[in-house]
């Protein structure tokens, strides 16, 4: 099994050349080993889902439950603040129907899209609270085996490319299946400024939501169960199952949601971090909102709308099919099925690519090198 020795990443290399091997232990880390909670200098290779075991204090039996509980509580509080603030602001705007504006499911509405993404972005601080306060460990240990977000452009490009292919497949499948039926009184088309505002909101908030979801639903959940389990199977499946909470339970949404959760978990474990899953989820979220807004009322819009509902934060209005997509169930189902199939096939291809690049077998992950010191303990 191999570490990340071929990656130009800080803190993820092994061997004496980088000064982090067993023959070159920093003085601060050596001093910390004198404490009861210090990690041994002969730490074995550690997969991503087992990073909470690097120090005994981080892997005590109650820590996983505290981490999950703190993240959930923080999200409930933060999302409630966002929702209440939005309602209070809209209450003073003349001519705005608050109930319709917040829950209309209109992919061309900056209000609906912005509020859903803003609430989803609250998973980022919630995940940080879960790891740092609930788990009492550095947040970097939830990002990757390098204890930080790694600077590897190839992972980012791979995630962006895979997301673009999946989004295109969903839109094409929806377009080939059918279009939205004509209503007796069709809704007026969105204005250009309205569509541009939706695009701007998606560009700003989609990456934040994706980072928060991966940190909370993959990083926190996987590493919580990884504290107790050596095998990555149940931690990956648990993170996948969480994707269904608060989501529209229709086949068009469930299929891509389960596929995305499974693929993101596998890729996080295989690559040793969240960089590729974040890039993948960000791209899917961004393209689903932008294409869904510009193609609202078409088969392509319905197809990619299923992807947007699958990648949305659980419990938000975006986690259900938008009104135009729901009006074309066959196109939405075709888009969801195409997205799920594309995600599974691309994940298999990416796993093979990562294995060849890093010199690890198909069922082996990139790990934190053996003997590398654990990150410094934290103190609250």
mmCIF file of C-alpha atoms in Angstrom:
data_model
loop_
_atom_site.group_PDB
_atom_site.id
_atom_site.type_symbol
_atom_site.label_atom_id
_atom_site.label_comp_id
_atom_site.label_asym_id
_atom_site.label_seq_id
_atom_site.Cartn_x
_atom_site.Cartn_y
_atom_site.Cartn_z
ATOM 1 C CA UNK A 1 0.000 0.000 0.000
ATOM 2 C CA UNK A 2 1.288 3.416 -0.806
ATOM 3 C CA UNK A 3 1.024 6.843 0.739
ATOM 4 C CA UNK A 4 0.780 10.032 -1.250
ATOM 5 C CA UNK A 5 4.496 10.229 -1.915
ATOM 6 C CA UNK A 6 4.006 11.147 -5.568
ATOM 7 C CA UNK A 7 1.739 14.106 -4.821
ATOM 8 C CA UNK A 8 3.259 17.554 -4.319
ATOM 9 C CA UNK A 9 1.250 18.024 -1.176
ATOM 10 C CA UNK A 10 2.227 19.514 2.149
ATOM 11 C CA UNK A 11 2.081 17.001 4.970
ATOM 12 C CA UNK A 12 1.091 14.054 2.768
ATOM 13 C CA UNK A 13 4.497 12.711 1.826
ATOM 14 C CA UNK A 14 6.541 10.031 3.506
ATOM 15 C CA UNK A 15 10.187 9.184 3.867
ATOM 16 C CA UNK A 16 13.144 11.058 5.334
ATOM 17 C CA UNK A 17 13.418 13.448 2.377
ATOM 18 C CA UNK A 18 10.429 15.504 3.441
ATOM 19 C CA UNK A 19 11.359 15.716 7.064
ATOM 20 C CA UNK A 20 8.205 14.003 8.295
ATOM 21 C CA UNK A 21 9.328 10.387 8.379
ATOM 22 C CA UNK A 22 10.258 8.430 11.455
ATOM 23 C CA UNK A 23 13.868 9.611 11.175
ATOM 24 C CA UNK A 24 12.958 13.304 11.131
ATOM 25 C CA UNK A 25 10.444 14.015 13.859
ATOM 26 C CA UNK A 26 9.828 17.728 14.571
ATOM 27 C CA UNK A 27 10.774 18.840 18.053
ATOM 28 C CA UNK A 28 7.269 20.032 18.853
ATOM 29 C CA UNK A 29 5.759 16.721 17.820
ATOM 30 C CA UNK A 30 8.392 14.782 19.761
ATOM 31 C CA UNK A 31 7.638 16.837 22.824
ATOM 32 C CA UNK A 32 3.948 16.199 22.488
ATOM 33 C CA UNK A 33 4.611 12.440 22.465
ATOM 34 C CA UNK A 34 5.442 12.676 26.145
ATOM 35 C CA UNK A 35 1.812 13.347 26.940
ATOM 36 C CA UNK A 36 -0.697 10.502 27.537
ATOM 37 C CA UNK A 37 -2.666 11.445 24.400
ATOM 38 C CA UNK A 38 0.336 11.558 22.083
ATOM 39 C CA UNK A 39 0.434 9.311 19.046
ATOM 40 C CA UNK A 40 3.177 6.745 18.714
ATOM 41 C CA UNK A 41 5.950 7.472 16.250
ATOM 42 C CA UNK A 42 5.375 4.050 14.669
ATOM 43 C CA UNK A 43 1.803 4.859 13.594
ATOM 44 C CA UNK A 44 0.672 2.438 10.877
ATOM 45 C CA UNK A 45 -0.612 3.516 7.494
ATOM 46 C CA UNK A 46 -3.966 5.232 8.035
ATOM 47 C CA UNK A 47 -6.832 5.450 5.557
ATOM 48 C CA UNK A 48 -9.013 8.538 5.360
ATOM 49 C CA UNK A 49 -11.947 7.098 7.311
ATOM 50 C CA UNK A 50 -9.599 6.137 10.184
ATOM 51 C CA UNK A 51 -7.929 9.523 10.738
ATOM 52 C CA UNK A 52 -9.760 10.057 14.036
ATOM 53 C CA UNK A 53 -7.711 7.163 15.464
ATOM 54 C CA UNK A 54 -4.383 8.955 15.085
ATOM 55 C CA UNK A 55 -4.547 10.034 18.720
ATOM 56 C CA UNK A 56 -6.236 8.140 21.570
ATOM 57 C CA UNK A 57 -8.018 11.284 22.759
ATOM 58 C CA UNK A 58 -9.734 11.653 19.372
ATOM 59 C CA UNK A 59 -10.989 8.074 19.237
ATOM 60 C CA UNK A 60 -12.582 7.704 22.639
ATOM 61 C CA UNK A 61 -15.955 5.917 22.375
ATOM 62 C CA UNK A 62 -18.081 9.023 22.948
ATOM 63 C CA UNK A 63 -16.235 11.285 20.499
ATOM 64 C CA UNK A 64 -18.007 10.083 17.304
ATOM 65 C CA UNK A 65 -21.433 10.672 18.855
ATOM 66 C CA UNK A 66 -20.368 14.078 20.167
ATOM 67 C CA UNK A 67 -19.020 15.047 16.748
ATOM 68 C CA UNK A 68 -22.209 14.052 14.918
ATOM 69 C CA UNK A 69 -24.427 15.661 17.548
ATOM 70 C CA UNK A 70 -22.500 18.928 17.531
ATOM 71 C CA UNK A 71 -22.635 19.140 13.719
ATOM 72 C CA UNK A 72 -26.377 18.458 13.601
ATOM 73 C CA UNK A 73 -27.157 20.943 16.357
ATOM 74 C CA UNK A 74 -25.006 23.612 14.733
ATOM 75 C CA UNK A 75 -26.746 23.119 11.391
ATOM 76 C CA UNK A 76 -30.228 23.341 12.891
ATOM 77 C CA UNK A 77 -29.330 26.594 14.617
ATOM 78 C CA UNK A 78 -27.525 28.154 11.649
ATOM 79 C CA UNK A 79 -30.125 27.171 9.043
ATOM 80 C CA UNK A 80 -32.881 28.486 11.288
ATOM 81 C CA UNK A 81 -31.076 31.805 11.563
ATOM 82 C CA UNK A 82 -30.779 32.017 7.767
ATOM 83 C CA UNK A 83 -34.448 31.158 7.240
ATOM 84 C CA UNK A 84 -35.753 33.545 9.893
ATOM 85 C CA UNK A 85 -33.525 36.344 8.623
ATOM 86 C CA UNK A 86 -34.778 35.830 5.071
ATOM 87 C CA UNK A 87 -38.421 35.860 6.174
ATOM 88 C CA UNK A 88 -37.925 39.038 8.219
ATOM 89 C CA UNK A 89 -36.224 40.794 5.326
ATOM 90 C CA UNK A 90 -38.901 39.739 2.854
ATOM 91 C CA UNK A 91 -41.643 40.850 5.212
ATOM 92 C CA UNK A 92 -40.626 44.473 4.734
ATOM 93 C CA UNK A 93 -40.358 44.220 0.930
ATOM 94 C CA UNK A 94 -43.595 45.421 -0.666
ATOM 95 C CA UNK A 95 -45.392 43.142 -3.085
ATOM 96 C CA UNK A 96 -43.511 39.946 -2.154
ATOM 97 C CA UNK A 97 -45.460 36.792 -1.311
ATOM 98 C CA UNK A 98 -43.186 35.252 1.320
ATOM 99 C CA UNK A 99 -44.670 31.752 1.291
ATOM 100 C CA UNK A 100 -44.642 31.465 -2.495
ATOM 101 C CA UNK A 101 -41.237 33.069 -2.888
ATOM 102 C CA UNK A 102 -39.541 30.658 -0.491
ATOM 103 C CA UNK A 103 -41.261 27.395 -1.417
ATOM 104 C CA UNK A 104 -42.271 27.847 -5.051
ATOM 105 C CA UNK A 105 -39.619 25.469 -6.399
ATOM 106 C CA UNK A 106 -38.871 27.842 -9.257
ATOM 107 C CA UNK A 107 -35.371 27.221 -10.716
ATOM 108 C CA UNK A 108 -35.416 30.717 -12.260
ATOM 109 C CA UNK A 109 -36.131 32.468 -8.952
ATOM 110 C CA UNK A 110 -33.029 34.046 -7.361
ATOM 111 C CA UNK A 111 -34.890 34.053 -4.038
ATOM 112 C CA UNK A 112 -35.670 30.352 -4.093
ATOM 113 C CA UNK A 113 -32.258 29.317 -5.417
ATOM 114 C CA UNK A 114 -30.331 31.682 -3.160
ATOM 115 C CA UNK A 115 -32.149 30.673 0.010
ATOM 116 C CA UNK A 116 -31.779 26.951 -0.682
ATOM 117 C CA UNK A 117 -28.049 27.292 -1.380
ATOM 118 C CA UNK A 118 -27.508 29.597 1.613
ATOM 119 C CA UNK A 119 -29.139 27.075 3.935
ATOM 120 C CA UNK A 120 -27.081 24.307 2.359
ATOM 121 C CA UNK A 121 -23.894 26.314 2.835
ATOM 122 C CA UNK A 122 -24.539 26.234 6.588
ATOM 123 C CA UNK A 123 -23.314 22.649 6.543
ATOM 124 C CA UNK A 124 -19.777 24.047 6.224
ATOM 125 C CA UNK A 125 -19.616 25.798 9.619
ATOM 126 C CA UNK A 126 -21.712 22.976 11.075
ATOM 127 C CA UNK A 127 -19.149 20.410 9.960
ATOM 128 C CA UNK A 128 -16.327 22.521 11.360
ATOM 129 C CA UNK A 129 -18.111 22.717 14.712
ATOM 130 C CA UNK A 130 -18.681 18.960 14.680
ATOM 131 C CA UNK A 131 -15.020 18.124 14.117
ATOM 132 C CA UNK A 132 -13.422 20.881 16.177
ATOM 133 C CA UNK A 133 -15.828 21.130 19.126
ATOM 134 C CA UNK A 134 -17.478 17.713 19.153
ATOM 135 C CA UNK A 135 -14.391 15.723 18.178
ATOM 136 C CA UNK A 136 -11.756 17.978 19.773
ATOM 137 C CA UNK A 137 -9.413 17.515 16.831
ATOM 138 C CA UNK A 138 -8.027 19.740 14.064
ATOM 139 C CA UNK A 139 -10.468 20.396 11.231
ATOM 140 C CA UNK A 140 -7.719 19.511 8.777
ATOM 141 C CA UNK A 141 -7.990 15.849 9.728
ATOM 142 C CA UNK A 142 -11.480 15.830 8.202
ATOM 143 C CA UNK A 143 -10.241 17.302 4.918
ATOM 144 C CA UNK A 144 -7.555 14.782 4.016
ATOM 145 C CA UNK A 145 -4.743 12.489 5.117
ATOM 146 C CA UNK A 146 -2.465 15.532 4.833
ATOM 147 C CA UNK A 147 -4.495 17.283 7.585
ATOM 148 C CA UNK A 148 -5.396 20.057 5.133
ATOM 149 C CA UNK A 149 -6.926 20.599 1.719
ATOM 150 C CA UNK A 150 -4.258 19.398 -0.677
ATOM 151 C CA UNK A 151 -3.051 21.424 -3.660
ATOM 152 C CA UNK A 152 -3.508 18.854 -6.418
ATOM 153 C CA UNK A 153 -4.964 20.311 -9.614
ATOM 154 C CA UNK A 154 -5.410 16.905 -11.188
ATOM 155 C CA UNK A 155 -7.947 15.915 -8.518
ATOM 156 C CA UNK A 156 -9.870 19.146 -8.987
ATOM 157 C CA UNK A 157 -9.878 18.814 -12.774
ATOM 158 C CA UNK A 158 -10.974 15.196 -12.525
ATOM 159 C CA UNK A 159 -13.885 16.137 -10.282
ATOM 160 C CA UNK A 160 -14.926 19.064 -12.482
ATOM 161 C CA UNK A 161 -14.710 16.965 -15.621
ATOM 162 C CA UNK A 162 -16.698 14.107 -14.137
ATOM 163 C CA UNK A 163 -19.381 16.485 -12.884
ATOM 164 C CA UNK A 164 -19.675 18.144 -16.281
ATOM 165 C CA UNK A 165 -20.048 14.793 -18.043
ATOM 166 C CA UNK A 166 -22.734 13.623 -15.611
ATOM 167 C CA UNK A 167 -24.671 16.897 -15.902
ATOM 168 C CA UNK A 168 -24.510 16.760 -19.703
ATOM 169 C CA UNK A 169 -25.699 13.142 -19.722
ATOM 170 C CA UNK A 170 -28.678 14.015 -17.517
ATOM 171 C CA UNK A 171 -29.657 17.001 -19.653
ATOM 172 C CA UNK A 172 -29.345 15.042 -22.896
ATOM 173 C CA UNK A 173 -31.326 12.094 -21.517
ATOM 174 C CA UNK A 174 -34.086 14.453 -20.390
ATOM 175 C CA UNK A 175 -34.137 16.238 -23.745
ATOM 176 C CA UNK A 176 -34.405 12.956 -25.658
ATOM 177 C CA UNK A 177 -37.202 11.652 -23.435
ATOM 178 C CA UNK A 178 -39.708 14.488 -23.623
ATOM 179 C CA UNK A 179 -40.650 18.046 -22.793
ATOM 180 C CA UNK A 180 -42.820 19.677 -20.180
ATOM 181 C CA UNK A 181 -46.495 19.710 -21.070
ATOM 182 C CA UNK A 182 -48.003 23.048 -22.047
ATOM 183 C CA UNK A 183 -50.058 24.622 -19.272
ATOM 184 C CA UNK A 184 -53.298 26.520 -19.883
ATOM 185 C CA UNK A 185 -51.627 29.695 -18.668
ATOM 186 C CA UNK A 186 -47.872 29.300 -19.056
ATOM 187 C CA UNK A 187 -45.589 31.109 -16.691
ATOM 188 C CA UNK A 188 -43.763 34.100 -18.192
ATOM 189 C CA UNK A 189 -40.172 33.381 -19.132
ATOM 190 C CA UNK A 190 -37.479 34.617 -16.771
ATOM 191 C CA UNK A 191 -35.710 37.849 -17.611
ATOM 192 C CA UNK A 192 -32.019 37.977 -18.438
ATOM 193 C CA UNK A 193 -31.091 39.848 -15.214
ATOM 194 C CA UNK A 194 -33.009 37.230 -13.237
ATOM 195 C CA UNK A 195 -31.116 34.368 -14.886
ATOM 196 C CA UNK A 196 -27.793 36.148 -14.435
ATOM 197 C CA UNK A 197 -28.513 36.617 -10.734
ATOM 198 C CA UNK A 198 -29.302 32.910 -10.370
ATOM 199 C CA UNK A 199 -25.993 32.126 -12.074
ATOM 200 C CA UNK A 200 -24.077 34.484 -9.779
ATOM 201 C CA UNK A 201 -25.661 32.994 -6.663
ATOM 202 C CA UNK A 202 -24.835 29.495 -7.839
ATOM 203 C CA UNK A 203 -21.223 30.442 -8.588
ATOM 204 C CA UNK A 204 -20.746 31.851 -5.082
ATOM 205 C CA UNK A 205 -22.786 29.459 -2.951
ATOM 206 C CA UNK A 206 -22.561 26.099 -4.757
ATOM 207 C CA UNK A 207 -18.887 25.486 -3.796
ATOM 208 C CA UNK A 208 -19.620 26.420 -0.176
ATOM 209 C CA UNK A 209 -22.578 24.053 -0.027
ATOM 210 C CA UNK A 210 -20.591 21.253 -1.656
ATOM 211 C CA UNK A 211 -17.672 21.691 0.748
ATOM 212 C CA UNK A 212 -20.056 21.686 3.700
ATOM 213 C CA UNK A 213 -21.920 18.597 2.542
ATOM 214 C CA UNK A 214 -18.740 16.634 1.929
ATOM 215 C CA UNK A 215 -17.238 17.725 5.248
ATOM 216 C CA UNK A 216 -20.389 16.855 7.187
ATOM 217 C CA UNK A 217 -22.014 13.980 5.324
ATOM 218 C CA UNK A 218 -18.852 12.254 4.157
ATOM 219 C CA UNK A 219 -16.000 13.467 6.338
ATOM 220 C CA UNK A 220 -17.700 13.617 9.711
ATOM 221 C CA UNK A 221 -19.957 10.583 9.296
ATOM 222 C CA UNK A 222 -17.323 8.367 7.684
ATOM 223 C CA UNK A 223 -14.666 9.226 10.238
ATOM 224 C CA UNK A 224 -17.100 8.838 13.135
ATOM 225 C CA UNK A 225 -17.859 5.251 12.134
ATOM 226 C CA UNK A 226 -14.238 4.724 11.124
ATOM 227 C CA UNK A 227 -13.321 5.253 14.757
ATOM 228 C CA UNK A 228 -15.009 1.944 15.527
ATOM 229 C CA UNK A 229 -14.668 0.074 12.217
ATOM 230 C CA UNK A 230 -11.557 -0.741 10.229
ATOM 231 C CA UNK A 231 -13.435 -1.592 7.057
ATOM 232 C CA UNK A 232 -14.603 1.396 4.987
ATOM 233 C CA UNK A 233 -17.757 -0.360 3.762
ATOM 234 C CA UNK A 234 -20.193 0.635 6.508
ATOM 235 C CA UNK A 235 -18.804 4.196 6.889
ATOM 236 C CA UNK A 236 -19.259 4.774 3.133
ATOM 237 C CA UNK A 237 -22.754 3.259 3.163
ATOM 238 C CA UNK A 238 -23.742 5.337 6.208
ATOM 239 C CA UNK A 239 -22.724 8.551 4.465
ATOM 240 C CA UNK A 240 -24.720 7.410 1.444
ATOM 241 C CA UNK A 241 -27.834 6.705 3.498
ATOM 242 C CA UNK A 242 -27.702 10.143 5.119
ATOM 243 C CA UNK A 243 -28.144 11.621 1.636
ATOM 244 C CA UNK A 244 -31.789 10.484 1.697
ATOM 245 C CA UNK A 245 -32.745 12.360 4.867
ATOM 246 C CA UNK A 246 -35.073 15.256 4.076
ATOM 247 C CA UNK A 247 -34.994 14.532 0.333
ATOM 248 C CA UNK A 248 -37.745 13.987 -2.219
ATOM 249 C CA UNK A 249 -38.137 10.188 -2.206
ATOM 250 C CA UNK A 250 -38.968 9.713 -5.865
ATOM 251 C CA UNK A 251 -36.943 7.431 -8.179
ATOM 252 C CA UNK A 252 -35.782 10.402 -10.255
ATOM 253 C CA UNK A 253 -34.092 11.885 -7.161
ATOM 254 C CA UNK A 254 -33.263 8.801 -5.079
ATOM 255 C CA UNK A 255 -31.229 7.074 -7.808
ATOM 256 C CA UNK A 256 -28.733 9.917 -8.420
ATOM 257 C CA UNK A 257 -28.675 10.853 -4.719
ATOM 258 C CA UNK A 258 -27.632 7.347 -3.688
ATOM 259 C CA UNK A 259 -25.137 7.166 -6.549
ATOM 260 C CA UNK A 260 -23.605 10.521 -5.614
ATOM 261 C CA UNK A 261 -23.340 9.595 -1.939
ATOM 262 C CA UNK A 262 -21.764 6.240 -2.738
ATOM 263 C CA UNK A 263 -19.343 7.671 -5.296
ATOM 264 C CA UNK A 264 -18.307 10.597 -3.103
ATOM 265 C CA UNK A 265 -17.622 8.246 -0.196
ATOM 266 C CA UNK A 266 -15.606 5.838 -2.323
ATOM 267 C CA UNK A 267 -13.575 8.643 -3.888
ATOM 268 C CA UNK A 268 -12.879 10.249 -0.504
ATOM 269 C CA UNK A 269 -11.597 6.919 0.806
ATOM 270 C CA UNK A 270 -9.664 6.079 -2.356
ATOM 271 C CA UNK A 271 -7.925 9.457 -2.736
ATOM 272 C CA UNK A 272 -7.466 10.027 0.984
ATOM 273 C CA UNK A 273 -9.387 13.313 1.069
ATOM 274 C CA UNK A 274 -12.376 15.392 0.062
ATOM 275 C CA UNK A 275 -10.833 17.408 -2.772
ATOM 276 C CA UNK A 276 -12.199 15.302 -5.636
ATOM 277 C CA UNK A 277 -15.668 14.775 -4.077
ATOM 278 C CA UNK A 278 -15.982 18.516 -3.405
ATOM 279 C CA UNK A 279 -15.072 19.344 -7.014
ATOM 280 C CA UNK A 280 -17.565 16.745 -8.278
ATOM 281 C CA UNK A 281 -20.446 17.894 -6.081
ATOM 282 C CA UNK A 282 -19.709 21.590 -6.710
ATOM 283 C CA UNK A 283 -19.831 21.084 -10.468
ATOM 284 C CA UNK A 284 -23.067 19.097 -10.336
ATOM 285 C CA UNK A 285 -24.706 21.687 -8.077
ATOM 286 C CA UNK A 286 -23.553 24.651 -10.146
ATOM 287 C CA UNK A 287 -24.505 23.205 -13.530
ATOM 288 C CA UNK A 288 -27.841 21.892 -12.313
ATOM 289 C CA UNK A 289 -28.869 25.344 -11.128
ATOM 290 C CA UNK A 290 -27.541 27.243 -14.137
ATOM 291 C CA UNK A 291 -28.750 24.847 -16.826
ATOM 292 C CA UNK A 292 -31.974 24.244 -14.932
ATOM 293 C CA UNK A 293 -32.689 27.971 -14.894
ATOM 294 C CA UNK A 294 -31.905 28.607 -18.558
ATOM 295 C CA UNK A 295 -33.650 25.407 -19.719
ATOM 296 C CA UNK A 296 -36.659 25.581 -17.401
ATOM 297 C CA UNK A 297 -39.739 24.168 -19.092
ATOM 298 C CA UNK A 298 -37.796 21.801 -21.363
ATOM 299 C CA UNK A 299 -36.886 18.148 -21.190
ATOM 300 C CA UNK A 300 -33.237 19.051 -20.651
ATOM 301 C CA UNK A 301 -34.198 21.247 -17.700
ATOM 302 C CA UNK A 302 -36.237 18.419 -16.182
ATOM 303 C CA UNK A 303 -33.413 15.924 -16.676
ATOM 304 C CA UNK A 304 -30.780 18.036 -14.997
ATOM 305 C CA UNK A 305 -33.314 19.106 -12.357
ATOM 306 C CA UNK A 306 -33.155 15.565 -10.978
ATOM 307 C CA UNK A 307 -29.394 15.982 -10.559
ATOM 308 C CA UNK A 308 -29.875 19.276 -8.741
ATOM 309 C CA UNK A 309 -32.353 17.712 -6.327
ATOM 310 C CA UNK A 310 -29.946 14.813 -5.707
ATOM 311 C CA UNK A 311 -26.955 17.074 -4.989
ATOM 312 C CA UNK A 312 -28.869 19.610 -2.870
ATOM 313 C CA UNK A 313 -28.541 19.894 0.880
ATOM 314 C CA UNK A 314 -31.019 17.566 2.642
ATOM 315 C CA UNK A 315 -34.128 19.316 3.887
ATOM 316 C CA UNK A 316 -33.885 22.386 1.657
ATOM 317 C CA UNK A 317 -36.418 23.268 -1.028
ATOM 318 C CA UNK A 318 -33.880 22.300 -3.700
ATOM 319 C CA UNK A 319 -33.866 18.688 -2.426
ATOM 320 C CA UNK A 320 -37.136 18.097 -4.283
ATOM 321 C CA UNK A 321 -37.859 18.304 -7.991
ATOM 322 C CA UNK A 322 -38.591 21.860 -9.091
ATOM 323 C CA UNK A 323 -42.074 22.547 -10.437
ATOM 324 C CA UNK A 324 -41.028 22.497 -14.127
ATOM 325 C CA UNK A 325 -39.075 19.250 -13.636
ATOM 326 C CA UNK A 326 -41.944 17.606 -11.754
ATOM 327 C CA UNK A 327 -44.202 18.458 -14.692
ATOM 328 C CA UNK A 328 -42.123 16.140 -16.878
ATOM 329 C CA UNK A 329 -41.635 13.015 -14.721
ATOM 330 C CA UNK A 330 -40.387 10.841 -17.575
ATOM 331 C CA UNK A 331 -37.689 13.329 -18.548
ATOM 332 C CA UNK A 332 -36.696 13.784 -14.890
ATOM 333 C CA UNK A 333 -36.467 10.011 -14.377
ATOM 334 C CA UNK A 334 -34.371 9.615 -17.513
ATOM 335 C CA UNK A 335 -32.032 12.365 -16.325
ATOM 336 C CA UNK A 336 -31.748 10.850 -12.857
ATOM 337 C CA UNK A 337 -31.034 7.382 -14.249
ATOM 338 C CA UNK A 338 -28.428 8.710 -16.683
ATOM 339 C CA UNK A 339 -26.744 10.677 -13.901
ATOM 340 C CA UNK A 340 -26.648 7.664 -11.570
ATOM 341 C CA UNK A 341 -25.189 5.407 -14.271
ATOM 342 C CA UNK A 342 -22.653 8.051 -15.269
ATOM 343 C CA UNK A 343 -21.537 8.594 -11.670
ATOM 344 C CA UNK A 344 -20.952 4.883 -11.081
ATOM 345 C CA UNK A 345 -19.027 4.381 -14.335
ATOM 346 C CA UNK A 346 -16.883 7.490 -13.848
ATOM 347 C CA UNK A 347 -16.108 6.569 -10.251
ATOM 348 C CA UNK A 348 -14.850 3.166 -11.360
ATOM 349 C CA UNK A 349 -12.669 4.849 -13.995
ATOM 350 C CA UNK A 350 -11.343 7.398 -11.497
ATOM 351 C CA UNK A 351 -10.539 4.655 -8.985
ATOM 352 C CA UNK A 352 -8.498 2.823 -11.636
ATOM 353 C CA UNK A 353 -6.711 6.052 -12.581
ATOM 354 C CA UNK A 354 -5.868 6.890 -8.973
ATOM 355 C CA UNK A 355 -4.645 3.365 -8.330
ATOM 356 C CA UNK A 356 -2.281 3.441 -11.305
ATOM 357 C CA UNK A 357 -1.033 6.920 -10.508
ATOM 358 C CA UNK A 358 -0.330 6.165 -6.860
ATOM 359 C CA UNK A 359 0.706 2.527 -7.225
ATOM 360 C CA UNK A 360 -2.051 1.052 -5.078
ATOM 361 C CA UNK A 361 -4.367 -1.853 -5.823
ATOM 362 C CA UNK A 362 -7.983 -1.288 -6.831
ATOM 363 C CA UNK A 363 -9.297 -2.059 -3.334
ATOM 364 C CA UNK A 364 -6.555 -0.133 -1.536
ATOM 365 C CA UNK A 365 -6.669 3.609 -0.719
ATOM 366 C CA UNK A 366 -4.040 6.308 -0.665
ATOM 367 C CA UNK A 367 -3.102 6.470 3.018
ATOM 368 C CA UNK A 368 -1.278 8.609 5.526
ATOM 369 C CA UNK A 369 2.268 7.166 5.526
ATOM 370 C CA UNK A 370 3.304 4.851 8.322
ATOM 371 C CA UNK A 371 5.364 6.510 11.023
ATOM 372 C CA UNK A 372 4.240 10.044 10.189
ATOM 373 C CA UNK A 373 3.420 12.037 13.287
ATOM 374 C CA UNK A 374 -0.194 12.820 14.051
ATOM 375 C CA UNK A 375 -1.249 16.480 13.912
ATOM 376 C CA UNK A 376 -0.769 18.401 17.123
ATOM 377 C CA UNK A 377 -3.528 17.987 19.720
ATOM 378 C CA UNK A 378 -6.004 20.798 20.120
ATOM 379 C CA UNK A 379 -6.975 22.590 23.282
ATOM 380 C CA UNK A 380 -10.324 24.313 23.868
#
